[in-house]
Amino acid sequence: LPEIVVEHNVRARQESCMSAPPQAAPIAVFDSGVGGLTVLRALKQALPHESTLYLGDTARVPYGTRSHHTVIKYALNNVRTLVSMGEVKLVVVACNTVSAVALPALRAELAVPVVGVIDAGAQAACQASRGGAVAVIGTPGTVRSGAYERALREQGFVGDVISRACPLFVPLAEEGWTSGDVPRLVAQRYLADLPRDVDTLVLGCTHYPLLRAAVAAALAHSHPHIAIVDGAHATALHVATLTHHAHHTHDDHHNQPSHRLLVTDAPEQMARLAPAFLGETIDARDVELIDVMMTA
Ligand code: DGL
């Protein structure tokens, strides 16, 4: 597979010789796998004229159970690969686990803006909270990092923050078991001891928006008025503001955007999960298989 990366590098150099205008450069998005398609979906809705380049590191998913050191190393591999493929306008870190631990390393590495999903999720929670506590659910790595609590404090939230890791939600979402008894019972088990005064819950993982109804059903008796928020939409709006200030021209609206999907393993799995995660049907032959640069 390394020759695929080399081929991309050649193409990137050829494209840069053609001096493409900066506004034509894609927004790069990366995730540990297919989950970040929920963020790509929100980006495509908020920015229908922008091109995107999505990388799912499906060969090394999940990141949520790995050490912070390994997550940072993998994240650097991913962005180095993406920027070696040509100019990108901005990098969106769709993965909560990476956003929780690797943003400083990624920002030190890249010359373009790097946007994570945690600030937007925390902001959505602050706006939704009615004076009670906020619960955050995510991968073990995200919960261990304390990143959501820090982001909530930075935004002035003074109430209690309760965090719970819900690792089984990732395979449930990928199995398509998002409704019915199984996900509801799993959610009940994870959230059984949620304090009474929690009025807002953050879905702090790419996969969890698919389980929103199951989480709501699990909390229907104990927390009937709970607000359930996620950062995907707010992240997309933030990216829209950044690209608008930096690059927007009237001509953008005449661009025909392109959307490339890259994976490090099993393109057919991305095609299988795209309807649920991206809200679109895609052909596995349109998903490019690449190898990331192991240089970190
Ligand atoms: N994308 C990850 C996240 O949002 C979930 C899947 C994984 O553990 O890699 O944290």
PDB file of C-alpha atoms and ligand atoms in Angstrom:
ATOM      1  CA  LEU A   1       0.000   0.000   0.000  1.00  0.00           C
ATOM      2  CA  PRO A   2       2.776   2.653   0.445  1.00  0.00           C
ATOM      3  CA  GLU A   3       2.764   3.152  -3.327  1.00  0.00           C
ATOM      4  CA  ILE A   4      -0.796   4.446  -3.015  1.00  0.00           C
ATOM      5  CA  VAL A   5       0.458   7.249  -0.759  1.00  0.00           C
ATOM      6  CA  VAL A   6       3.312   7.951  -3.175  1.00  0.00           C
ATOM      7  CA  GLU A   7       0.796   8.142  -5.996  1.00  0.00           C
ATOM      8  CA  HIS A   8      -1.256  10.622  -3.973  1.00  0.00           C
ATOM      9  CA  ASN A   9       1.873  12.697  -3.299  1.00  0.00           C
ATOM     10  CA  VAL A  10       2.607  12.891  -7.012  1.00  0.00           C
ATOM     11  CA  ARG A  11      -0.954  13.948  -7.675  1.00  0.00           C
ATOM     12  CA  ALA A  12      -0.772  16.539  -4.888  1.00  0.00           C
ATOM     13  CA  ARG A  13       2.380  18.020  -6.396  1.00  0.00           C
ATOM     14  CA  GLN A  14       0.819  18.091  -9.853  1.00  0.00           C
ATOM     15  CA  GLU A  15      -2.250  19.842  -8.460  1.00  0.00           C
ATOM     16  CA  SER A  16      -0.180  22.370  -6.551  1.00  0.00           C
ATOM     17  CA  CYS A  17       1.713  23.187  -9.793  1.00  0.00           C
ATOM     18  CA  MET A  18      -1.644  24.095 -11.288  1.00  0.00           C
ATOM     19  CA  SER A  19      -1.944  26.653  -8.445  1.00  0.00           C
ATOM     20  CA  ALA A  20      -5.527  25.943  -7.477  1.00  0.00           C
ATOM     21  CA  PRO A  21      -7.200  28.918  -5.789  1.00  0.00           C
ATOM     22  CA  PRO A  22      -7.246  28.524  -2.013  1.00  0.00           C
ATOM     23  CA  GLN A  23     -11.018  28.457  -1.803  1.00  0.00           C
ATOM     24  CA  ALA A  24     -11.044  25.280  -3.917  1.00  0.00           C
ATOM     25  CA  ALA A  25      -8.972  23.371  -1.342  1.00  0.00           C
ATOM     26  CA  PRO A  26     -11.041  20.818   0.539  1.00  0.00           C
ATOM     27  CA  ILE A  27     -11.883  20.763   4.224  1.00  0.00           C
ATOM     28  CA  ALA A  28     -10.047  17.729   5.613  1.00  0.00           C
ATOM     29  CA  VAL A  29     -11.943  15.633   8.142  1.00  0.00           C
ATOM     30  CA  PHE A  30     -10.552  12.657   9.976  1.00  0.00           C
ATOM     31  CA  ASP A  31     -11.778  10.114  12.461  1.00  0.00           C
ATOM     32  CA  SER A  32     -10.737   6.768  13.888  1.00  0.00           C
ATOM     33  CA  GLY A  33     -13.193   5.120  11.477  1.00  0.00           C
ATOM     34  CA  VAL A  34     -16.658   5.568  10.057  1.00  0.00           C
ATOM     35  CA  GLY A  35     -18.198   7.364  13.074  1.00  0.00           C
ATOM     36  CA  GLY A  36     -16.948  10.756  11.905  1.00  0.00           C
ATOM     37  CA  LEU A  37     -19.342  10.496   8.963  1.00  0.00           C
ATOM     38  CA  THR A  38     -21.927  11.949  11.395  1.00  0.00           C
ATOM     39  CA  VAL A  39     -19.752  15.080  11.537  1.00  0.00           C
ATOM     40  CA  LEU A  40     -19.141  15.031   7.763  1.00  0.00           C
ATOM     41  CA  ARG A  41     -22.911  14.897   7.296  1.00  0.00           C
ATOM     42  CA  ALA A  42     -23.384  18.053   9.400  1.00  0.00           C
ATOM     43  CA  LEU A  43     -20.516  19.784   7.533  1.00  0.00           C
ATOM     44  CA  LYS A  44     -21.998  18.975   4.139  1.00  0.00           C
ATOM     45  CA  GLN A  45     -25.348  20.351   5.270  1.00  0.00           C
ATOM     46  CA  ALA A  46     -23.859  23.573   6.671  1.00  0.00           C
ATOM     47  CA  LEU A  47     -21.368  24.071   3.805  1.00  0.00           C
ATOM     48  CA  PRO A  48     -22.883  22.595   0.636  1.00  0.00           C
ATOM     49  CA  HIS A  49     -20.360  24.382  -1.636  1.00  0.00           C
ATOM     50  CA  GLU A  50     -17.212  23.159   0.108  1.00  0.00           C
ATOM     51  CA  SER A  51     -15.188  20.157  -1.023  1.00  0.00           C
ATOM     52  CA  THR A  52     -14.267  17.596   1.620  1.00  0.00           C
ATOM     53  CA  LEU A  53     -11.546  14.983   2.073  1.00  0.00           C
ATOM     54  CA  TYR A  54     -12.472  12.423   4.757  1.00  0.00           C
ATOM     55  CA  LEU A  55     -10.089   9.885   6.242  1.00  0.00           C
ATOM     56  CA  GLY A  56     -11.344   7.064   8.454  1.00  0.00           C
ATOM     57  CA  ASP A  57      -8.533   5.072  10.078  1.00  0.00           C
ATOM     58  CA  THR A  58     -10.584   1.887   9.941  1.00  0.00           C
ATOM     59  CA  ALA A  59      -7.502  -0.331  10.199  1.00  0.00           C
ATOM     60  CA  ARG A  60      -6.754   0.960  13.719  1.00  0.00           C
ATOM     61  CA  VAL A  61     -10.240   1.723  15.102  1.00  0.00           C
ATOM     62  CA  PRO A  62     -11.199   1.918  17.969  1.00  0.00           C
ATOM     63  CA  TYR A  63      -9.157   4.772  19.426  1.00  0.00           C
ATOM     64  CA  GLY A  64     -11.430   5.191  22.446  1.00  0.00           C
ATOM     65  CA  THR A  65      -9.869   2.368  24.446  1.00  0.00           C
ATOM     66  CA  ARG A  66      -6.229   3.240  23.646  1.00  0.00           C
ATOM     67  CA  SER A  67      -3.714   5.273  25.618  1.00  0.00           C
ATOM     68  CA  HIS A  68      -3.475   9.016  25.013  1.00  0.00           C
ATOM     69  CA  HIS A  69       0.073   8.512  23.689  1.00  0.00           C
ATOM     70  CA  THR A  70      -1.134   6.091  21.011  1.00  0.00           C
ATOM     71  CA  VAL A  71      -4.107   8.287  20.051  1.00  0.00           C
ATOM     72  CA  ILE A  72      -1.782  11.280  19.544  1.00  0.00           C
ATOM     73  CA  LYS A  73       0.602   9.174  17.447  1.00  0.00           C
ATOM     74  CA  TYR A  74      -2.207   7.866  15.232  1.00  0.00           C
ATOM     75  CA  ALA A  75      -3.702  11.362  14.883  1.00  0.00           C
ATOM     76  CA  LEU A  76      -0.343  12.767  13.704  1.00  0.00           C
ATOM     77  CA  ASN A  77      -0.018   9.898  11.185  1.00  0.00           C
ATOM     78  CA  ASN A  78      -3.461  10.776   9.842  1.00  0.00           C
ATOM     79  CA  VAL A  79      -2.954  14.521   9.422  1.00  0.00           C
ATOM     80  CA  ARG A  80       0.502  14.092   7.892  1.00  0.00           C
ATOM     81  CA  THR A  81      -1.051  11.784   5.337  1.00  0.00           C
ATOM     82  CA  LEU A  82      -3.922  14.178   4.607  1.00  0.00           C
ATOM     83  CA  VAL A  83      -1.739  17.246   4.110  1.00  0.00           C
ATOM     84  CA  SER A  84       0.718  15.268   1.949  1.00  0.00           C
ATOM     85  CA  MET A  85      -2.133  14.734  -0.508  1.00  0.00           C
ATOM     86  CA  GLY A  86      -2.452  18.426  -1.385  1.00  0.00           C
ATOM     87  CA  GLU A  87      -3.589  21.704   0.037  1.00  0.00           C
ATOM     88  CA  VAL A  88      -6.360  21.593   2.612  1.00  0.00           C
ATOM     89  CA  LYS A  89      -8.242  24.608   3.902  1.00  0.00           C
ATOM     90  CA  LEU A  90      -8.769  23.440   7.443  1.00  0.00           C
ATOM     91  CA  VAL A  91      -8.731  20.182   9.420  1.00  0.00           C
ATOM     92  CA  VAL A  92     -11.778  19.013  11.349  1.00  0.00           C
ATOM     93  CA  VAL A  93     -11.050  16.387  14.001  1.00  0.00           C
ATOM     94  CA  ALA A  94     -14.371  14.532  13.971  1.00  0.00           C
ATOM     95  CA  CYS A  95     -13.283  12.012  16.604  1.00  0.00           C
ATOM     96  CA  ASN A  96     -14.066  13.004  20.195  1.00  0.00           C
ATOM     97  CA  THR A  97     -11.259  10.862  21.575  1.00  0.00           C
ATOM     98  CA  VAL A  98      -8.691  12.586  19.335  1.00  0.00           C
ATOM     99  CA  SER A  99     -10.236  16.011  20.021  1.00  0.00           C
ATOM    100  CA  ALA A 100      -9.928  15.280  23.738  1.00  0.00           C
ATOM    101  CA  VAL A 101      -6.199  14.532  23.772  1.00  0.00           C
ATOM    102  CA  ALA A 102      -4.431  15.496  20.533  1.00  0.00           C
ATOM    103  CA  LEU A 103      -5.438  19.041  19.534  1.00  0.00           C
ATOM    104  CA  PRO A 104      -2.275  20.742  20.899  1.00  0.00           C
ATOM    105  CA  ALA A 105      -0.030  18.252  19.028  1.00  0.00           C
ATOM    106  CA  LEU A 106      -2.039  18.641  15.815  1.00  0.00           C
ATOM    107  CA  ARG A 107      -2.022  22.434  16.027  1.00  0.00           C
ATOM    108  CA  ALA A 108       1.753  22.427  16.581  1.00  0.00           C
ATOM    109  CA  GLU A 109       2.110  20.298  13.431  1.00  0.00           C
ATOM    110  CA  LEU A 110      -0.180  22.089  10.985  1.00  0.00           C
ATOM    111  CA  ALA A 111      -0.241  25.546   9.439  1.00  0.00           C
ATOM    112  CA  VAL A 112      -4.014  25.454   8.837  1.00  0.00           C
ATOM    113  CA  PRO A 113      -6.740  25.786  11.511  1.00  0.00           C
ATOM    114  CA  VAL A 114      -7.563  22.578  13.396  1.00  0.00           C
ATOM    115  CA  VAL A 115     -11.105  22.323  14.774  1.00  0.00           C
ATOM    116  CA  GLY A 116     -12.158  19.657  17.275  1.00  0.00           C
ATOM    117  CA  VAL A 117     -15.681  18.684  18.300  1.00  0.00           C
ATOM    118  CA  ILE A 118     -15.500  19.121  22.073  1.00  0.00           C
ATOM    119  CA  ASP A 119     -15.820  22.901  22.421  1.00  0.00           C
ATOM    120  CA  ALA A 120     -18.933  22.868  20.247  1.00  0.00           C
ATOM    121  CA  GLY A 121     -20.474  20.009  22.253  1.00  0.00           C
ATOM    122  CA  ALA A 122     -19.739  21.827  25.520  1.00  0.00           C
ATOM    123  CA  GLN A 123     -21.218  25.013  24.122  1.00  0.00           C
ATOM    124  CA  ALA A 124     -24.384  23.179  23.058  1.00  0.00           C
ATOM    125  CA  ALA A 125     -24.634  21.745  26.592  1.00  0.00           C
ATOM    126  CA  CYS A 126     -24.200  25.180  28.214  1.00  0.00           C
ATOM    127  CA  GLN A 127     -26.957  26.578  26.029  1.00  0.00           C
ATOM    128  CA  ALA A 128     -29.316  23.675  26.768  1.00  0.00           C
ATOM    129  CA  SER A 129     -28.725  23.423  30.527  1.00  0.00           C
ATOM    130  CA  ARG A 130     -31.384  24.950  32.753  1.00  0.00           C
ATOM    131  CA  GLY A 131     -29.307  25.240  35.919  1.00  0.00           C
ATOM    132  CA  GLY A 132     -28.903  21.540  36.678  1.00  0.00           C
ATOM    133  CA  ALA A 133     -25.964  19.187  36.215  1.00  0.00           C
ATOM    134  CA  VAL A 134     -24.543  18.131  32.832  1.00  0.00           C
ATOM    135  CA  ALA A 135     -23.769  14.499  32.007  1.00  0.00           C
ATOM    136  CA  VAL A 136     -21.175  13.628  29.375  1.00  0.00           C
ATOM    137  CA  ILE A 137     -21.018  10.198  27.783  1.00  0.00           C
ATOM    138  CA  GLY A 138     -18.101   9.133  25.598  1.00  0.00           C
ATOM    139  CA  THR A 139     -15.355   6.593  25.086  1.00  0.00           C
ATOM    140  CA  PRO A 140     -13.121   5.613  28.030  1.00  0.00           C
ATOM    141  CA  GLY A 141     -10.351   7.811  26.545  1.00  0.00           C
ATOM    142  CA  THR A 142     -12.580  10.871  26.249  1.00  0.00           C
ATOM    143  CA  VAL A 143     -13.956  10.436  29.767  1.00  0.00           C
ATOM    144  CA  ARG A 144     -10.481   9.840  31.224  1.00  0.00           C
ATOM    145  CA  SER A 145      -9.170  13.033  29.597  1.00  0.00           C
ATOM    146  CA  GLY A 146     -11.638  15.314  31.406  1.00  0.00           C
ATOM    147  CA  ALA A 147     -11.741  17.405  28.209  1.00  0.00           C
ATOM    148  CA  TYR A 148     -15.494  18.035  28.251  1.00  0.00           C
ATOM    149  CA  GLU A 149     -15.430  19.194  31.855  1.00  0.00           C
ATOM    150  CA  ARG A 150     -12.552  21.601  31.047  1.00  0.00           C
ATOM    151  CA  ALA A 151     -14.425  22.937  28.004  1.00  0.00           C
ATOM    152  CA  LEU A 152     -17.590  23.412  30.073  1.00  0.00           C
ATOM    153  CA  ARG A 153     -15.654  25.320  32.750  1.00  0.00           C
ATOM    154  CA  GLU A 154     -13.989  27.483  30.086  1.00  0.00           C
ATOM    155  CA  GLN A 155     -17.453  28.415  28.904  1.00  0.00           C
ATOM    156  CA  GLY A 156     -18.459  29.417  32.416  1.00  0.00           C
ATOM    157  CA  PHE A 157     -20.507  26.362  33.421  1.00  0.00           C
ATOM    158  CA  VAL A 158     -20.422  26.115  37.216  1.00  0.00           C
ATOM    159  CA  GLY A 159     -22.738  23.153  37.878  1.00  0.00           C
ATOM    160  CA  ASP A 160     -21.792  19.502  38.388  1.00  0.00           C
ATOM    161  CA  VAL A 161     -20.366  17.545  35.459  1.00  0.00           C
ATOM    162  CA  ILE A 162     -20.858  13.779  35.499  1.00  0.00           C
ATOM    163  CA  SER A 163     -19.003  11.652  32.951  1.00  0.00           C
ATOM    164  CA  ARG A 164     -19.704   8.055  31.964  1.00  0.00           C
ATOM    165  CA  ALA A 165     -17.885   5.864  29.483  1.00  0.00           C
ATOM    166  CA  CYS A 166     -20.276   3.842  27.315  1.00  0.00           C
ATOM    167  CA  PRO A 167     -17.925   1.654  25.231  1.00  0.00           C
ATOM    168  CA  LEU A 168     -20.587  -0.790  24.039  1.00  0.00           C
ATOM    169  CA  PHE A 169     -22.391   1.971  22.154  1.00  0.00           C
ATOM    170  CA  VAL A 170     -19.739   1.963  19.398  1.00  0.00           C
ATOM    171  CA  PRO A 171     -20.205  -1.684  18.323  1.00  0.00           C
ATOM    172  CA  LEU A 172     -23.981  -1.386  18.781  1.00  0.00           C
ATOM    173  CA  ALA A 173     -24.111   1.555  16.356  1.00  0.00           C
ATOM    174  CA  GLU A 174     -21.886  -0.282  13.868  1.00  0.00           C
ATOM    175  CA  GLU A 175     -24.099  -3.375  14.117  1.00  0.00           C
ATOM    176  CA  GLY A 176     -27.123  -1.201  13.369  1.00  0.00           C
ATOM    177  CA  TRP A 177     -28.648  -2.104  16.764  1.00  0.00           C
ATOM    178  CA  THR A 178     -29.799   1.431  17.459  1.00  0.00           C
ATOM    179  CA  SER A 179     -33.414   0.842  18.432  1.00  0.00           C
ATOM    180  CA  GLY A 180     -35.353  -1.659  20.504  1.00  0.00           C
ATOM    181  CA  ASP A 181     -34.618  -3.453  23.751  1.00  0.00           C
ATOM    182  CA  VAL A 182     -30.890  -4.161  23.390  1.00  0.00           C
ATOM    183  CA  PRO A 183     -29.583  -0.569  23.129  1.00  0.00           C
ATOM    184  CA  ARG A 184     -32.200   0.684  25.599  1.00  0.00           C
ATOM    185  CA  LEU A 185     -31.164  -1.888  28.217  1.00  0.00           C
ATOM    186  CA  VAL A 186     -27.465  -1.166  27.645  1.00  0.00           C
ATOM    187  CA  ALA A 187     -28.146   2.571  28.014  1.00  0.00           C
ATOM    188  CA  GLN A 188     -30.175   1.919  31.178  1.00  0.00           C
ATOM    189  CA  ARG A 189     -27.308  -0.049  32.658  1.00  0.00           C
ATOM    190  CA  TYR A 190     -24.761   2.692  31.882  1.00  0.00           C
ATOM    191  CA  LEU A 191     -26.988   5.537  33.049  1.00  0.00           C
ATOM    192  CA  ALA A 192     -28.827   3.914  35.986  1.00  0.00           C
ATOM    193  CA  ASP A 193     -27.120   6.030  38.635  1.00  0.00           C
ATOM    194  CA  LEU A 194     -27.315   9.374  36.854  1.00  0.00           C
ATOM    195  CA  PRO A 195     -28.081  12.000  39.510  1.00  0.00           C
ATOM    196  CA  ARG A 196     -31.608  13.377  39.521  1.00  0.00           C
ATOM    197  CA  ASP A 197     -30.529  16.959  38.839  1.00  0.00           C
ATOM    198  CA  VAL A 198     -28.928  16.184  35.460  1.00  0.00           C
ATOM    199  CA  ASP A 199     -30.906  18.209  32.916  1.00  0.00           C
ATOM    200  CA  THR A 200     -28.564  17.931  29.910  1.00  0.00           C
ATOM    201  CA  LEU A 201     -26.633  15.043  28.407  1.00  0.00           C
ATOM    202  CA  VAL A 202     -23.846  15.410  25.824  1.00  0.00           C
ATOM    203  CA  LEU A 203     -23.422  12.632  23.263  1.00  0.00           C
ATOM    204  CA  GLY A 204     -19.617  12.904  23.363  1.00  0.00           C
ATOM    205  CA  CYS A 205     -18.737  10.348  20.695  1.00  0.00           C
ATOM    206  CA  THR A 206     -19.157  10.199  16.921  1.00  0.00           C
ATOM    207  CA  HIS A 207     -21.384   7.109  17.114  1.00  0.00           C
ATOM    208  CA  TYR A 208     -23.745   8.173  19.865  1.00  0.00           C
ATOM    209  CA  PRO A 209     -26.094  10.410  17.822  1.00  0.00           C
ATOM    210  CA  LEU A 210     -27.358   7.149  16.273  1.00  0.00           C
ATOM    211  CA  LEU A 211     -28.361   5.997  19.762  1.00  0.00           C
ATOM    212  CA  ARG A 212     -30.082   9.258  20.754  1.00  0.00           C
ATOM    213  CA  ALA A 213     -33.555   7.637  20.840  1.00  0.00           C
ATOM    214  CA  ALA A 214     -32.308   4.658  22.869  1.00  0.00           C
ATOM    215  CA  VAL A 215     -30.671   6.989  25.415  1.00  0.00           C
ATOM    216  CA  ALA A 216     -33.850   9.088  25.619  1.00  0.00           C
ATOM    217  CA  ALA A 217     -35.931   5.913  26.111  1.00  0.00           C
ATOM    218  CA  ALA A 218     -33.579   4.711  28.873  1.00  0.00           C
ATOM    219  CA  LEU A 219     -33.999   8.031  30.700  1.00  0.00           C
ATOM    220  CA  ALA A 220     -37.703   8.521  29.960  1.00  0.00           C
ATOM    221  CA  HIS A 221     -38.820   7.784  33.539  1.00  0.00           C
ATOM    222  CA  SER A 222     -35.898   9.114  35.562  1.00  0.00           C
ATOM    223  CA  HIS A 223     -35.178  12.249  33.456  1.00  0.00           C
ATOM    224  CA  PRO A 224     -38.200  12.904  31.232  1.00  0.00           C
ATOM    225  CA  HIS A 225     -37.175  16.488  30.361  1.00  0.00           C
ATOM    226  CA  ILE A 226     -33.472  15.923  29.758  1.00  0.00           C
ATOM    227  CA  ALA A 227     -31.940  17.783  26.786  1.00  0.00           C
ATOM    228  CA  ILE A 228     -29.711  15.526  24.668  1.00  0.00           C
ATOM    229  CA  VAL A 229     -27.123  17.405  22.600  1.00  0.00           C
ATOM    230  CA  ASP A 230     -24.139  16.635  20.400  1.00  0.00           C
ATOM    231  CA  GLY A 231     -21.367  18.735  18.911  1.00  0.00           C
ATOM    232  CA  ALA A 232     -21.627  17.792  15.211  1.00  0.00           C
ATOM    233  CA  HIS A 233     -24.009  20.536  14.118  1.00  0.00           C
ATOM    234  CA  ALA A 234     -22.357  23.237  16.252  1.00  0.00           C
ATOM    235  CA  THR A 235     -18.916  22.193  14.958  1.00  0.00           C
ATOM    236  CA  ALA A 236     -20.168  22.528  11.386  1.00  0.00           C
ATOM    237  CA  LEU A 237     -21.496  26.024  12.104  1.00  0.00           C
ATOM    238  CA  HIS A 238     -18.152  26.992  13.654  1.00  0.00           C
ATOM    239  CA  VAL A 239     -16.311  25.708  10.557  1.00  0.00           C
ATOM    240  CA  ALA A 240     -18.745  27.678   8.384  1.00  0.00           C
ATOM    241  CA  THR A 241     -17.826  30.856  10.276  1.00  0.00           C
ATOM    242  CA  LEU A 242     -14.086  30.178   9.906  1.00  0.00           C
ATOM    243  CA  THR A 243     -14.224  29.385   6.181  1.00  0.00           C
ATOM    244  CA  HIS A 244     -16.542  32.329   5.563  1.00  0.00           C
ATOM    245  CA  HIS A 245     -14.090  34.758   7.168  1.00  0.00           C
ATOM    246  CA  ALA A 246     -11.012  33.223   5.575  1.00  0.00           C
ATOM    247  CA  HIS A 247     -12.055  32.302   2.065  1.00  0.00           C
ATOM    248  CA  HIS A 248     -15.602  33.119   1.142  1.00  0.00           C
ATOM    249  CA  THR A 249     -16.017  34.684  -2.264  1.00  0.00           C
ATOM    250  CA  HIS A 250     -19.075  34.928  -4.408  1.00  0.00           C
ATOM    251  CA  ASP A 251     -17.481  32.419  -6.796  1.00  0.00           C
ATOM    252  CA  ASP A 252     -17.576  29.705  -4.131  1.00  0.00           C
ATOM    253  CA  HIS A 253     -21.215  29.227  -4.936  1.00  0.00           C
ATOM    254  CA  HIS A 254     -20.360  28.215  -8.498  1.00  0.00           C
ATOM    255  CA  ASN A 255     -17.861  25.577  -7.384  1.00  0.00           C
ATOM    256  CA  GLN A 256     -18.804  21.976  -7.970  1.00  0.00           C
ATOM    257  CA  PRO A 257     -17.681  20.487  -4.671  1.00  0.00           C
ATOM    258  CA  SER A 258     -15.916  17.133  -4.612  1.00  0.00           C
ATOM    259  CA  HIS A 259     -16.110  14.681  -1.732  1.00  0.00           C
ATOM    260  CA  ARG A 260     -13.355  12.090  -1.360  1.00  0.00           C
ATOM    261  CA  LEU A 261     -13.627   9.278   1.150  1.00  0.00           C
ATOM    262  CA  LEU A 262     -10.470   7.444   2.259  1.00  0.00           C
ATOM    263  CA  VAL A 263     -10.073   4.498   4.606  1.00  0.00           C
ATOM    264  CA  THR A 264      -7.140   2.466   5.843  1.00  0.00           C
ATOM    265  CA  ASP A 265      -9.099  -0.801   5.678  1.00  0.00           C
ATOM    266  CA  ALA A 266     -12.320  -2.375   4.420  1.00  0.00           C
ATOM    267  CA  PRO A 267     -13.946   0.183   2.070  1.00  0.00           C
ATOM    268  CA  GLU A 268     -17.029  -2.037   1.911  1.00  0.00           C
ATOM    269  CA  GLN A 269     -17.639  -1.483   5.648  1.00  0.00           C
ATOM    270  CA  MET A 270     -17.792   2.264   5.102  1.00  0.00           C
ATOM    271  CA  ALA A 271     -20.218   1.749   2.226  1.00  0.00           C
ATOM    272  CA  ARG A 272     -22.363  -0.494   4.452  1.00  0.00           C
ATOM    273  CA  LEU A 273     -22.527   2.051   7.263  1.00  0.00           C
ATOM    274  CA  ALA A 274     -22.833   5.225   5.155  1.00  0.00           C
ATOM    275  CA  PRO A 275     -26.663   5.277   5.023  1.00  0.00           C
ATOM    276  CA  ALA A 276     -26.906   5.320   8.844  1.00  0.00           C
ATOM    277  CA  PHE A 277     -23.905   7.546   9.593  1.00  0.00           C
ATOM    278  CA  LEU A 278     -23.752   9.864   6.569  1.00  0.00           C
ATOM    279  CA  GLY A 279     -27.369   9.705   5.466  1.00  0.00           C
ATOM    280  CA  GLU A 280     -26.246   8.791   1.930  1.00  0.00           C
ATOM    281  CA  THR A 281     -25.729   5.657  -0.087  1.00  0.00           C
ATOM    282  CA  ILE A 282     -22.205   5.279  -1.395  1.00  0.00           C
ATOM    283  CA  ASP A 283     -20.522   2.712  -3.601  1.00  0.00           C
ATOM    284  CA  ALA A 284     -17.590   0.852  -2.005  1.00  0.00           C
ATOM    285  CA  ARG A 285     -15.663   1.438  -5.256  1.00  0.00           C
ATOM    286  CA  ASP A 286     -15.784   5.191  -4.527  1.00  0.00           C
ATOM    287  CA  VAL A 287     -14.037   4.700  -1.172  1.00  0.00           C
ATOM    288  CA  GLU A 288     -10.236   4.844  -1.603  1.00  0.00           C
ATOM    289  CA  LEU A 289      -8.030   2.464   0.351  1.00  0.00           C
ATOM    290  CA  ILE A 290      -4.796   4.106   1.528  1.00  0.00           C
ATOM    291  CA  ASP A 291      -2.029   3.530   4.025  1.00  0.00           C
ATOM    292  CA  VAL A 292      -1.204   6.306   6.489  1.00  0.00           C
ATOM    293  CA  MET A 293       2.321   7.634   6.973  1.00  0.00           C
ATOM    294  CA  MET A 294       3.775   6.037  10.116  1.00  0.00           C
ATOM    295  CA  THR A 295       6.158   8.894  10.776  1.00  0.00           C
ATOM    296  CA  ALA A 296       5.058  10.108  14.213  1.00  0.00           C
TER     297      ALA A 296
HETATM  298  N1  DGL B   1     -14.624   8.160  16.928  1.00  0.00           N
HETATM  299  C1  DGL B   1     -14.523   7.775  18.330  1.00  0.00           C
HETATM  300  C2  DGL B   1     -14.943   8.970  19.204  1.00  0.00           C
HETATM  301  O1  DGL B   1     -15.694   9.824  18.797  1.00  0.00           O
HETATM  302  C3  DGL B   1     -15.354   6.551  18.639  1.00  0.00           C
HETATM  303  C4  DGL B   1     -14.812   5.274  18.052  1.00  0.00           C
HETATM  304  C5  DGL B   1     -13.453   4.882  18.589  1.00  0.00           C
HETATM  305  O2  DGL B   1     -13.336   4.497  19.771  1.00  0.00           O
HETATM  306  O3  DGL B   1     -12.502   5.007  17.850  1.00  0.00           O
HETATM  307  O4  DGL B   1     -14.502   9.066  20.317  1.00  0.00           O
END
